[in-house]
Coordinates of N, CA and C in Angstrom, one line a residue:
M183 N 16.6 -18.7 8.4 CA 17.2 -18.0 7.3 C 17.1 -16.5 7.3
F184 N 16.5 -16.0 8.4 CA 16.4 -14.5 8.5 C 17.7 -13.9 8.6
G185 N 17.9 -12.8 7.9 CA 19.1 -12.1 7.9 C 20.0 -12.4 6.7
V186 N 19.6 -13.5 6.0 CA 20.3 -13.8 4.8 C 19.7 -13.0 3.6
N187 N 20.6 -12.6 2.7 CA 20.1 -11.7 1.6 C 19.1 -12.4 0.7
V188 N 19.1 -13.7 0.7 CA 18.2 -14.4 -0.2 C 17.0 -14.9 0.5
S189 N 16.8 -14.5 1.7 CA 15.6 -14.9 2.5 C 14.3 -14.6 1.8
P190 N 14.1 -13.3 1.3 CA 12.8 -13.1 0.7 C 12.5 -14.0 -0.5
F191 N 13.6 -14.3 -1.3 CA 13.4 -15.2 -2.4 C 13.0 -16.6 -2.0
L192 N 13.7 -17.1 -0.9 CA 13.4 -18.4 -0.4 C 12.0 -18.5 0.1
L193 N 11.6 -17.5 0.8 CA 10.2 -17.5 1.3 C 9.2 -17.5 0.2
S194 N 9.4 -16.6 -0.8 CA 8.5 -16.6 -1.9 C 8.4 -17.9 -2.7
A195 N 9.6 -18.4 -2.9 CA 9.7 -19.7 -3.7 C 9.0 -20.8 -2.9
T196 N 9.2 -20.9 -1.6 CA 8.6 -21.9 -0.8 C 7.1 -21.8 -0.8
I197 N 6.5 -20.6 -0.7 CA 5.1 -20.4 -0.7 C 4.5 -20.8 -2.0
K198 N 5.1 -20.3 -3.1 CA 4.6 -20.6 -4.4 C 4.6 -22.1 -4.7
Y199 N 5.7 -22.8 -4.2 CA 5.7 -24.2 -4.4 C 4.6 -24.9 -3.6
H200 N 4.3 -24.4 -2.4 CA 3.3 -25.0 -1.6 C 1.9 -24.8 -2.1
I201 N 1.6 -23.5 -2.5 CA 0.2 -23.2 -2.9 C -0.1 -23.8 -4.2
E202 N 0.9 -24.1 -5.0 CA 0.6 -24.7 -6.4 C -0.1 -26.0 -6.3
K203 N 0.1 -26.7 -5.1 CA -0.5 -28.0 -4.9 C -2.0 -27.9 -4.8
Y204 N -2.5 -26.7 -4.5 CA -4.0 -26.5 -4.3 C -4.7 -25.8 -5.4
R205 N -4.1 -25.8 -6.6 CA -4.7 -25.1 -7.7 C -6.0 -25.6 -8.1
E206 N -6.2 -26.9 -8.0 CA -7.5 -27.5 -8.4 C -8.5 -27.5 -7.3
Q207 N -8.0 -27.8 -6.0 CA -8.9 -27.9 -4.9 C -9.4 -26.5 -4.4
Y208 N -8.5 -25.5 -4.4 CA -8.9 -24.2 -4.0 C -8.4 -23.1 -5.0
P209 N -9.0 -23.1 -6.2 CA -8.4 -22.3 -7.3 C -8.4 -20.8 -7.0
A210 N -9.5 -20.3 -6.4 CA -9.6 -18.9 -6.1 C -8.6 -18.4 -5.0
A211 N -8.6 -19.2 -4.0 CA -7.7 -18.9 -2.9 C -6.2 -19.0 -3.3
M212 N -5.9 -20.0 -4.1 CA -4.6 -20.2 -4.6 C -4.1 -19.0 -5.5
E213 N -5.0 -18.6 -6.3 CA -4.7 -17.4 -7.2 C -4.5 -16.2 -6.4
M214 N -5.3 -16.0 -5.3 CA -5.2 -14.8 -4.5 C -3.8 -14.9 -3.7
L215 N -3.4 -16.0 -3.2 CA -2.2 -16.1 -2.5 C -1.0 -15.9 -3.4
D216 N -1.2 -16.3 -4.7 CA -0.1 -16.2 -5.7 C 0.1 -14.8 -6.2
T217 N -1.0 -14.0 -6.2 CA -0.9 -12.6 -6.8 C -1.1 -11.5 -5.8
C218 N -1.6 -11.8 -4.6 CA -1.8 -10.7 -3.6 C -1.0 -10.7 -2.4
L219 N 0.1 -11.5 -2.5 CA 1.0 -11.6 -1.3 C 2.3 -10.8 -1.5
Y220 N 2.6 -10.0 -0.5 CA 3.8 -9.2 -0.4 C 4.6 -9.6 0.8
V221 N 5.6 -10.3 0.6 CA 6.5 -10.9 1.7 C 5.6 -11.8 2.6
D222 N 5.1 -11.2 3.7 CA 4.2 -12.0 4.6 C 2.9 -11.4 4.8
D223 N 2.5 -10.4 4.0 CA 1.2 -9.7 4.0 C 0.4 -10.1 2.8
V224 N -0.9 -10.4 3.1 CA -1.8 -10.7 2.0 C -2.9 -9.5 2.0
I225 N -3.1 -8.9 0.9 CA -4.1 -7.8 0.8 C -5.0 -8.1 -0.4
S226 N -6.3 -8.2 -0.2 CA -7.2 -8.6 -1.3 C -8.6 -8.0 -1.0
S227 N -9.5 -8.3 -1.9 CA -10.9 -7.9 -1.8 C -11.8 -8.9 -2.4
A228 N -13.1 -8.8 -2.2 CA -14.1 -9.7 -2.8 C -15.3 -8.9 -3.1
E229 N -16.2 -9.5 -3.9 CA -17.4 -8.8 -4.3 C -18.5 -8.8 -3.2
N230 N -18.4 -9.7 -2.3 CA -19.4 -9.8 -1.2 C -18.8 -10.5 0.0
I231 N -19.5 -10.5 1.1 CA -19.0 -11.1 2.3 C -18.8 -12.7 2.2
S232 N -19.8 -13.3 1.5 CA -19.7 -14.8 1.3 C -18.4 -15.2 0.6
Q233 N -18.1 -14.4 -0.5 CA -16.9 -14.7 -1.3 C -15.7 -14.4 -0.4
A234 N -15.7 -13.3 0.3 CA -14.5 -13.0 1.2 C -14.3 -14.1 2.2
L235 N -15.4 -14.6 2.8 CA -15.3 -15.6 3.8 C -14.7 -16.9 3.3
K236 N -15.2 -17.3 2.1 CA -14.7 -18.5 1.5 C -13.2 -18.4 1.1
L237 N -12.9 -17.3 0.6 CA -11.5 -17.0 0.2 C -10.6 -17.1 1.4
S238 N -11.0 -16.5 2.5 CA -10.2 -16.4 3.7 C -10.0 -17.8 4.4
K239 N -11.1 -18.5 4.4 CA -11.1 -19.8 5.0 C -10.3 -20.8 4.2
D240 N -10.4 -20.8 2.9 CA -9.6 -21.6 2.0 C -8.1 -21.3 2.1
A241 N -7.8 -20.0 2.2 CA -6.4 -19.6 2.3 C -5.9 -20.0 3.6
D242 N -6.7 -19.9 4.7 CA -6.2 -20.3 6.0 C -5.9 -21.8 6.0
T243 N -6.7 -22.6 5.3 CA -6.5 -24.1 5.3 C -5.2 -24.4 4.5
I244 N -5.0 -23.7 3.4 CA -3.8 -23.9 2.6 C -2.5 -23.6 3.4
M245 N -2.5 -22.4 4.1 CA -1.3 -22.0 4.8 C -1.1 -22.8 6.0
K246 N -2.2 -23.3 6.7 CA -2.0 -24.1 7.9 C -1.3 -25.5 7.5
N247 N -1.6 -25.9 6.3 CA -1.0 -27.2 5.9 C 0.5 -27.0 5.7
A248 N 1.0 -25.8 5.7 CA 2.4 -25.5 5.6 C 3.0 -25.0 6.9
S249 N 2.1 -25.2 8.0 CA 2.5 -24.7 9.3 C 2.7 -23.2 9.4
M250 N 2.0 -22.5 8.5 CA 2.0 -21.0 8.5 C 0.7 -20.5 9.0
T251 N 0.7 -19.9 10.1 CA -0.6 -19.4 10.7 C -0.9 -18.0 10.3
L252 N -2.1 -17.9 9.7 CA -2.5 -16.5 9.3 C -3.1 -15.8 10.5
R253 N -2.7 -14.6 10.7 CA -3.1 -13.8 11.9 C -3.3 -12.4 11.5
K254 N -3.8 -11.6 12.5 CA -4.1 -10.2 12.4 C -5.0 -9.9 11.2
W255 N -6.1 -10.8 11.1 CA -7.1 -10.6 10.1 C -7.8 -9.2 10.2
N256 N -7.9 -8.5 9.1 CA -8.4 -7.2 9.2 C -9.3 -6.9 8.0
S257 N -10.4 -6.2 8.2 CA -11.3 -5.9 7.1 C -12.0 -4.6 7.3
N258 N -12.5 -4.0 6.2 CA -13.4 -2.8 6.3 C -14.8 -3.2 6.6
N259 N -15.1 -4.5 6.7 CA -16.4 -5.0 6.9 C -16.5 -5.6 8.3
Q260 N -17.3 -5.0 9.2 CA -17.5 -5.5 10.6 C -18.1 -6.8 10.7
T261 N -19.0 -7.1 9.8 CA -19.7 -8.5 9.8 C -18.6 -9.6 9.5
L262 N -17.8 -9.3 8.6 CA -16.7 -10.2 8.2 C -15.8 -10.4 9.4
M263 N -15.4 -9.3 10.1 CA -14.6 -9.4 11.2 C -15.2 -10.2 12.3
K264 N -16.5 -10.1 12.6 CA -17.1 -10.8 13.6 C -17.2 -12.3 13.3
T265 N -17.4 -12.6 12.0 CA -17.4 -14.0 11.5 C -16.1 -14.6 11.7
W266 N -15.0 -13.9 11.3 CA -13.7 -14.4 11.6 C -13.4 -14.8 13.0
K267 N -13.8 -13.8 13.9 CA -13.6 -14.0 15.3 C -14.4 -15.3 15.8
G268 N -15.6 -15.5 15.3 CA -16.4 -16.6 15.6 C -15.7 -17.9 15.1
E269 N -15.0 -17.8 14.1 CA -14.3 -19.0 13.5 C -13.0 -19.3 14.3
G270 N -12.6 -18.4 15.3 CA -11.4 -18.6 16.1 C -10.2 -18.1 15.4
L271 N -10.3 -17.2 14.4 CA -9.1 -16.6 13.8 C -8.6 -15.4 14.6
E272 N -7.3 -15.2 14.6 CA -6.7 -14.1 15.3 C -6.9 -12.8 14.5
I273 N -7.9 -12.0 14.9 CA -8.2 -10.8 14.2 C -7.4 -9.6 14.7
H274 N -7.4 -8.6 13.9 CA -6.8 -7.3 14.3 C -7.5 -6.8 15.5
P275 N -6.9 -5.9 16.4 CA -7.6 -5.3 17.6 C -8.9 -4.7 17.2
C276 N -9.9 -4.9 18.0 CA -11.3 -4.5 17.8 C -11.3 -3.0 17.3
H277 N -12.2 -2.7 16.4 CA -12.4 -1.4 15.9 C -13.3 -0.6 16.8
S278 N -13.3 0.7 16.6 CA -14.2 1.6 17.3 C -14.7 2.6 16.4
E279 N -16.0 3.1 16.6 CA -16.6 4.1 15.7 C -16.0 5.4 16.0
D280 N -15.3 5.6 17.1 CA -14.6 6.8 17.5 C -13.3 6.9 16.7
S281 N -13.2 7.8 15.7 CA -12.0 7.9 14.8 C -10.7 8.0 15.6
S282 N -10.8 8.6 16.8 CA -9.5 8.8 17.5 C -9.1 7.5 18.2
Q283 N -10.0 6.5 18.2 CA -9.6 5.2 18.9 C -9.4 4.1 17.8
I284 N -9.4 4.5 16.6 CA -9.2 3.4 15.5 C -7.8 3.0 15.5
P285 N -7.5 1.7 15.7 CA -6.2 1.2 15.7 C -5.5 1.4 14.4
L286 N -4.2 1.7 14.4 CA -3.5 1.9 13.2 C -3.3 0.6 12.4
S287 N -3.7 0.6 11.1 CA -3.4 -0.5 10.3 C -2.8 0.1 9.0
K288 N -1.8 -0.7 8.5 CA -1.1 -0.2 7.3 C -1.1 -1.3 6.2
V289 N -1.2 -0.8 5.0 CA -1.1 -1.7 3.8 C 0.1 -1.2 3.0
L290 N 1.2 -2.0 3.0 CA 2.4 -1.6 2.3 C 2.9 -0.3 2.8
G291 N 2.7 -0.1 4.1 CA 3.2 1.2 4.7 C 2.3 2.3 4.6
I292 N 1.1 2.2 4.0 CA 0.2 3.3 3.8 C -0.9 3.1 4.9
P293 N -1.2 4.1 5.8 CA -2.2 4.0 6.8 C -3.6 3.7 6.2
W294 N -4.3 2.7 6.7 CA -5.6 2.4 6.2 C -6.6 2.5 7.4
N295 N -7.6 3.4 7.2 CA -8.7 3.5 8.2 C -9.8 2.5 7.8
V296 N -9.8 1.4 8.6 CA -10.6 0.3 8.2 C -12.1 0.5 8.5
V297 N -12.4 1.4 9.4 CA -13.8 1.7 9.8 C -14.5 2.5 8.7
H298 N -13.8 3.6 8.3 CA -14.4 4.5 7.2 C -13.8 4.1 5.8
D299 N -12.9 3.2 5.8 CA -12.3 2.6 4.6 C -11.7 3.6 3.6
Y300 N -10.6 4.2 4.1 CA -9.8 5.0 3.2 C -8.4 4.9 3.6
F301 N -7.5 5.2 2.6 CA -6.1 5.2 2.8 C -5.6 6.7 2.9
T302 N -4.6 6.9 3.7 CA -4.1 8.3 3.9 C -2.6 8.3 3.4
I303 N -2.3 9.2 2.5 CA -0.9 9.4 2.1 C -0.4 10.7 2.7
D304 N 0.6 10.6 3.5 CA 1.1 11.8 4.1 C 2.2 12.5 3.3
V305 N 1.9 13.7 2.9 CA 2.8 14.5 2.1 C 3.2 15.7 2.8
K306 N 3.2 15.7 4.2 CA 3.5 16.8 5.0 C 5.0 17.2 4.8
G307 N 5.8 16.2 4.6 CA 7.3 16.5 4.3 C 7.5 17.4 3.1
L308 N 6.7 17.2 2.1 CA 6.8 18.0 0.9 C 6.3 19.4 1.1
M309 N 5.2 19.5 1.9 CA 4.7 20.8 2.2 C 5.7 21.7 3.1
E310 N 6.5 21.0 3.8 CA 7.5 21.7 4.7 C 8.7 22.1 4.0
L311 N 8.8 21.8 2.7 CA 10.0 22.2 1.9 C 10.2 23.7 2.0
D312 N 11.4 24.1 2.2 CA 11.7 25.6 2.3 C 11.8 26.2 0.9
T313 N 10.7 26.8 0.5 CA 10.7 27.4 -0.8 C 11.3 28.8 -0.9
S314 N 11.8 29.3 0.2 CA 12.4 30.6 0.2 C 13.9 30.5 -0.4
K315 N 14.4 29.2 -0.4 CA 15.7 29.0 -1.0 C 15.6 28.7 -2.4
P316 N 16.6 28.9 -3.2 CA 16.6 28.6 -4.6 C 16.1 27.2 -4.9
I317 N 15.2 27.0 -5.9 CA 14.8 25.7 -6.3 C 15.6 25.2 -7.4
T318 N 16.3 24.1 -7.2 CA 17.2 23.5 -8.1 C 16.8 22.2 -8.6
K319 N 17.5 21.6 -9.5 CA 17.2 20.2 -9.9 C 17.3 19.2 -8.8
R320 N 18.2 19.5 -7.9 CA 18.4 18.6 -6.7 C 17.1 18.7 -5.8
V321 N 16.6 19.9 -5.7 CA 15.4 20.1 -4.8 C 14.2 19.4 -5.5
V322 N 14.1 19.5 -6.8 CA 13.0 18.8 -7.5 C 13.1 17.3 -7.3
L323 N 14.3 16.8 -7.4 CA 14.4 15.3 -7.2 C 14.1 14.9 -5.8
Q324 N 14.5 15.8 -4.8 CA 14.2 15.5 -3.4 C 12.7 15.6 -3.2
S325 N 12.0 16.5 -3.9 CA 10.5 16.6 -3.8 C 9.8 15.3 -4.2
S326 N 10.3 14.7 -5.2 CA 9.7 13.4 -5.7 C 9.9 12.3 -4.7
G327 N 11.0 12.4 -3.9 CA 11.2 11.3 -2.9 C 10.5 11.5 -1.6
K328 N 9.8 12.6 -1.4 CA 9.0 12.9 -0.2 C 7.6 12.4 -0.3
I329 N 7.2 11.7 -1.3 CA 5.9 11.2 -1.4 C 6.0 9.6 -1.5
Y330 N 5.5 9.0 -0.4 CA 5.6 7.5 -0.4 C 4.3 7.0 -0.9
D331 N 4.3 6.4 -2.1 CA 3.1 5.9 -2.8 C 3.4 4.7 -3.6
P332 N 3.7 3.5 -2.9 CA 4.1 2.3 -3.6 C 3.0 1.7 -4.5
V333 N 1.8 2.0 -4.2 CA 0.7 1.5 -5.0 C 0.4 2.3 -6.2
G334 N 0.8 3.6 -6.2 CA 0.6 4.4 -7.4 C -0.7 5.2 -7.3
F335 N -1.3 5.4 -6.1 CA -2.5 6.1 -6.0 C -2.4 7.5 -6.7
L336 N -1.2 8.1 -6.5 CA -1.0 9.5 -6.9 C -0.3 9.7 -8.2
S337 N -0.3 8.6 -9.0 CA 0.5 8.6 -10.2 C 0.1 9.7 -11.2
P338 N -1.2 10.1 -11.3 CA -1.6 11.2 -12.2 C -0.9 12.5 -11.8
Y339 N -0.6 12.6 -10.5 CA 0.0 13.8 -9.9 C 1.5 13.7 -10.0
T340 N 2.1 12.6 -9.5 CA 3.5 12.5 -9.5 C 4.2 12.4 -10.8
I341 N 3.5 11.9 -11.8 CA 4.0 11.8 -13.2 C 4.4 13.1 -13.7
R342 N 3.7 14.2 -13.3 CA 4.1 15.5 -13.8 C 5.5 15.9 -13.3
L343 N 5.8 15.5 -12.1 CA 7.1 15.9 -11.6 C 8.2 15.1 -12.3
K344 N 7.9 13.9 -12.6 CA 8.9 13.0 -13.4 C 9.1 13.6 -14.8
C345 N 8.1 14.1 -15.4 CA 8.2 14.8 -16.7 C 9.0 16.0 -16.6
L346 N 8.8 16.7 -15.4 CA 9.6 18.0 -15.2 C 11.1 17.6 -15.1
L347 N 11.4 16.6 -14.3 CA 12.8 16.1 -14.2 C 13.4 15.8 -15.5
Q348 N 12.6 15.1 -16.3 CA 13.1 14.8 -17.7 C 13.4 16.0 -18.5
E349 N 12.6 17.1 -18.3 CA 12.9 18.3 -19.0 C 14.1 19.0 -18.5
L350 N 14.4 18.9 -17.2 CA 15.6 19.5 -16.6 C 16.9 18.8 -17.2
W351 N 16.8 17.5 -17.4 CA 17.9 16.8 -18.0 C 18.1 17.2 -19.4
L352 N 17.0 17.4 -20.1 CA 17.1 17.8 -21.6 C 17.8 19.1 -21.7
R353 N 17.6 20.0 -20.7 CA 18.1 21.3 -20.7 C 19.5 21.4 -20.1
N354 N 20.0 20.2 -19.7 CA 21.4 20.1 -19.2 C 21.7 21.0 -18.0
L355 N 20.7 21.2 -17.1 CA 20.9 21.9 -15.9 C 21.7 21.1 -14.9
A356 N 22.7 21.8 -14.2 CA 23.4 21.1 -13.2 C 22.6 20.9 -12.0
W357 N 23.0 20.1 -11.0 CA 22.2 19.8 -9.9 C 21.9 21.0 -9.0
D358 N 22.8 22.0 -9.0 CA 22.5 23.1 -8.1 C 22.2 24.4 -8.9
D359 N 21.9 24.3 -10.2 CA 21.5 25.4 -10.9 C 20.1 25.8 -10.6
E360 N 19.8 27.0 -10.4 CA 18.4 27.5 -10.1 C 17.5 27.3 -11.3
L361 N 16.3 26.9 -11.1 CA 15.4 26.6 -12.2 C 15.1 27.9 -13.0
L362 N 15.0 27.8 -14.3 CA 14.7 28.9 -15.2 C 13.2 29.3 -14.9
P363 N 12.8 30.5 -15.1 CA 11.5 31.0 -14.8 C 10.3 30.1 -15.3
D364 N 10.4 29.7 -16.5 CA 9.3 28.9 -17.0 C 9.2 27.5 -16.3
I365 N 10.4 26.9 -16.0 CA 10.4 25.6 -15.3 C 9.9 25.8 -13.9
Y366 N 10.4 26.9 -13.3 CA 10.0 27.2 -11.9 C 8.5 27.4 -11.7
A367 N 7.9 28.0 -12.7 CA 6.4 28.2 -12.7 C 5.7 26.9 -12.7
I368 N 6.2 25.9 -13.5 CA 5.6 24.6 -13.5 C 5.7 23.9 -12.2
W369 N 7.0 23.9 -11.6 CA 7.2 23.3 -10.3 C 6.4 23.9 -9.2
S370 N 6.3 25.2 -9.2 CA 5.6 25.9 -8.2 C 4.1 25.6 -8.2
Q371 N 3.5 25.5 -9.4 CA 2.1 25.1 -9.5 C 1.9 23.7 -9.0
W372 N 2.8 22.8 -9.4 CA 2.7 21.4 -9.0 C 2.8 21.3 -7.4
W373 N 3.7 22.0 -6.8 CA 3.9 22.0 -5.4 C 2.7 22.6 -4.6
S374 N 2.1 23.6 -5.2 CA 1.0 24.3 -4.5 C -0.3 23.6 -4.5
E375 N -0.4 22.6 -5.3 CA -1.7 21.9 -5.4 C -1.9 20.8 -4.4
L376 N -0.9 20.5 -3.6 CA -1.0 19.3 -2.7 C -1.4 19.7 -1.3
P377 N -2.4 19.1 -0.7 CA -2.7 19.3 0.7 C -1.8 18.5 1.6
P378 N -1.8 18.8 2.9 CA -0.9 18.0 3.8 C -1.2 16.5 3.8
F379 N -2.5 16.1 3.7 CA -2.8 14.7 3.7 C -3.8 14.5 2.5
I380 N -3.7 13.3 2.0 CA -4.6 12.9 0.9 C -5.3 11.6 1.3
R381 N -6.6 11.6 1.2 CA -7.4 10.4 1.5 C -7.9 9.7 0.2
I382 N -7.6 8.5 0.1 CA -8.0 7.7 -1.1 C -9.1 6.8 -0.7
K383 N -10.3 6.9 -1.3 CA -11.4 6.1 -0.9 C -12.1 5.4 -2.1
D384 N -12.4 4.2 -2.0 CA -13.0 3.4 -3.1 C -14.5 3.5 -2.9
S385 N -15.3 3.8 -3.9 CA -16.7 4.0 -3.7 C -17.5 2.7 -3.9
T386 N -16.8 1.6 -4.1 CA -17.6 0.3 -4.4 C -18.1 -0.3 -3.1
N387 N -17.5 0.0 -2.0 CA -17.8 -0.6 -0.7 C -17.6 -2.2 -0.7
D388 N -16.8 -2.7 -1.5 CA -16.5 -4.1 -1.5 C -15.7 -4.5 -0.3
P389 N -16.0 -5.7 0.3 CA -15.2 -6.1 1.4 C -13.7 -6.3 1.1
R390 N -12.9 -5.5 1.8 CA -11.4 -5.6 1.6 C -10.9 -6.3 2.9
F391 N -9.8 -7.1 2.7 CA -9.2 -7.7 3.9 C -7.7 -7.8 3.7
Q392 N -7.1 -8.1 4.9 CA -5.7 -8.1 5.0 C -5.3 -9.1 6.1
W393 N -4.2 -9.8 6.0 CA -3.7 -10.6 7.1 C -2.3 -10.9 6.8
R394 N -1.6 -11.4 7.8 CA -0.2 -11.8 7.6 C 0.0 -13.1 8.3
F395 N 1.1 -13.8 7.9 CA 1.3 -15.1 8.5 C 2.6 -15.2 9.3
K396 N 2.7 -16.2 10.1 CA 4.0 -16.3 10.9 C 4.3 -17.8 10.9

């Protein structure tokens, strides 16, 4: 059914129908698969390694019963990775303590450094914006589209730009009208605060894991 516009719905409906049968037998794993699945990627976390291992093994059992093999198991915890490997699971390529050798892993398109456990949001495209040209409502809208943040890590920052866009609409500015001085000052301050890369790190050190199925 690949290529059909209803394929994502059919996949989701099939998985939900299948995992519902395990609500009583594997309640935690069933809940995780029901709430932490995005198309064919599962991203979740646990309070400790034991809990993470049980969740992953139960999820593997559930999906194997539907002939869906979980693969590319990945975690910020090396002990968990070694345990998965010992269980015969197909893990992500081995990690290295050398940052330059760390294999690229992405969660919903956001790079994840699994060794040092942080996400990187690339906003270099925004920094390369040509500010020597007049800043218009069109440019402000384009600026908001240059930050890829599906999880909402930067919401406290990006919401300011959305509020600014709302103000531009209230003032009835055309798409190519140059911003008024007071509005330009707000936009300029917003734009100047962002570094080329932003690293998002969780201080809890909880085991996080990711895998996909085929």
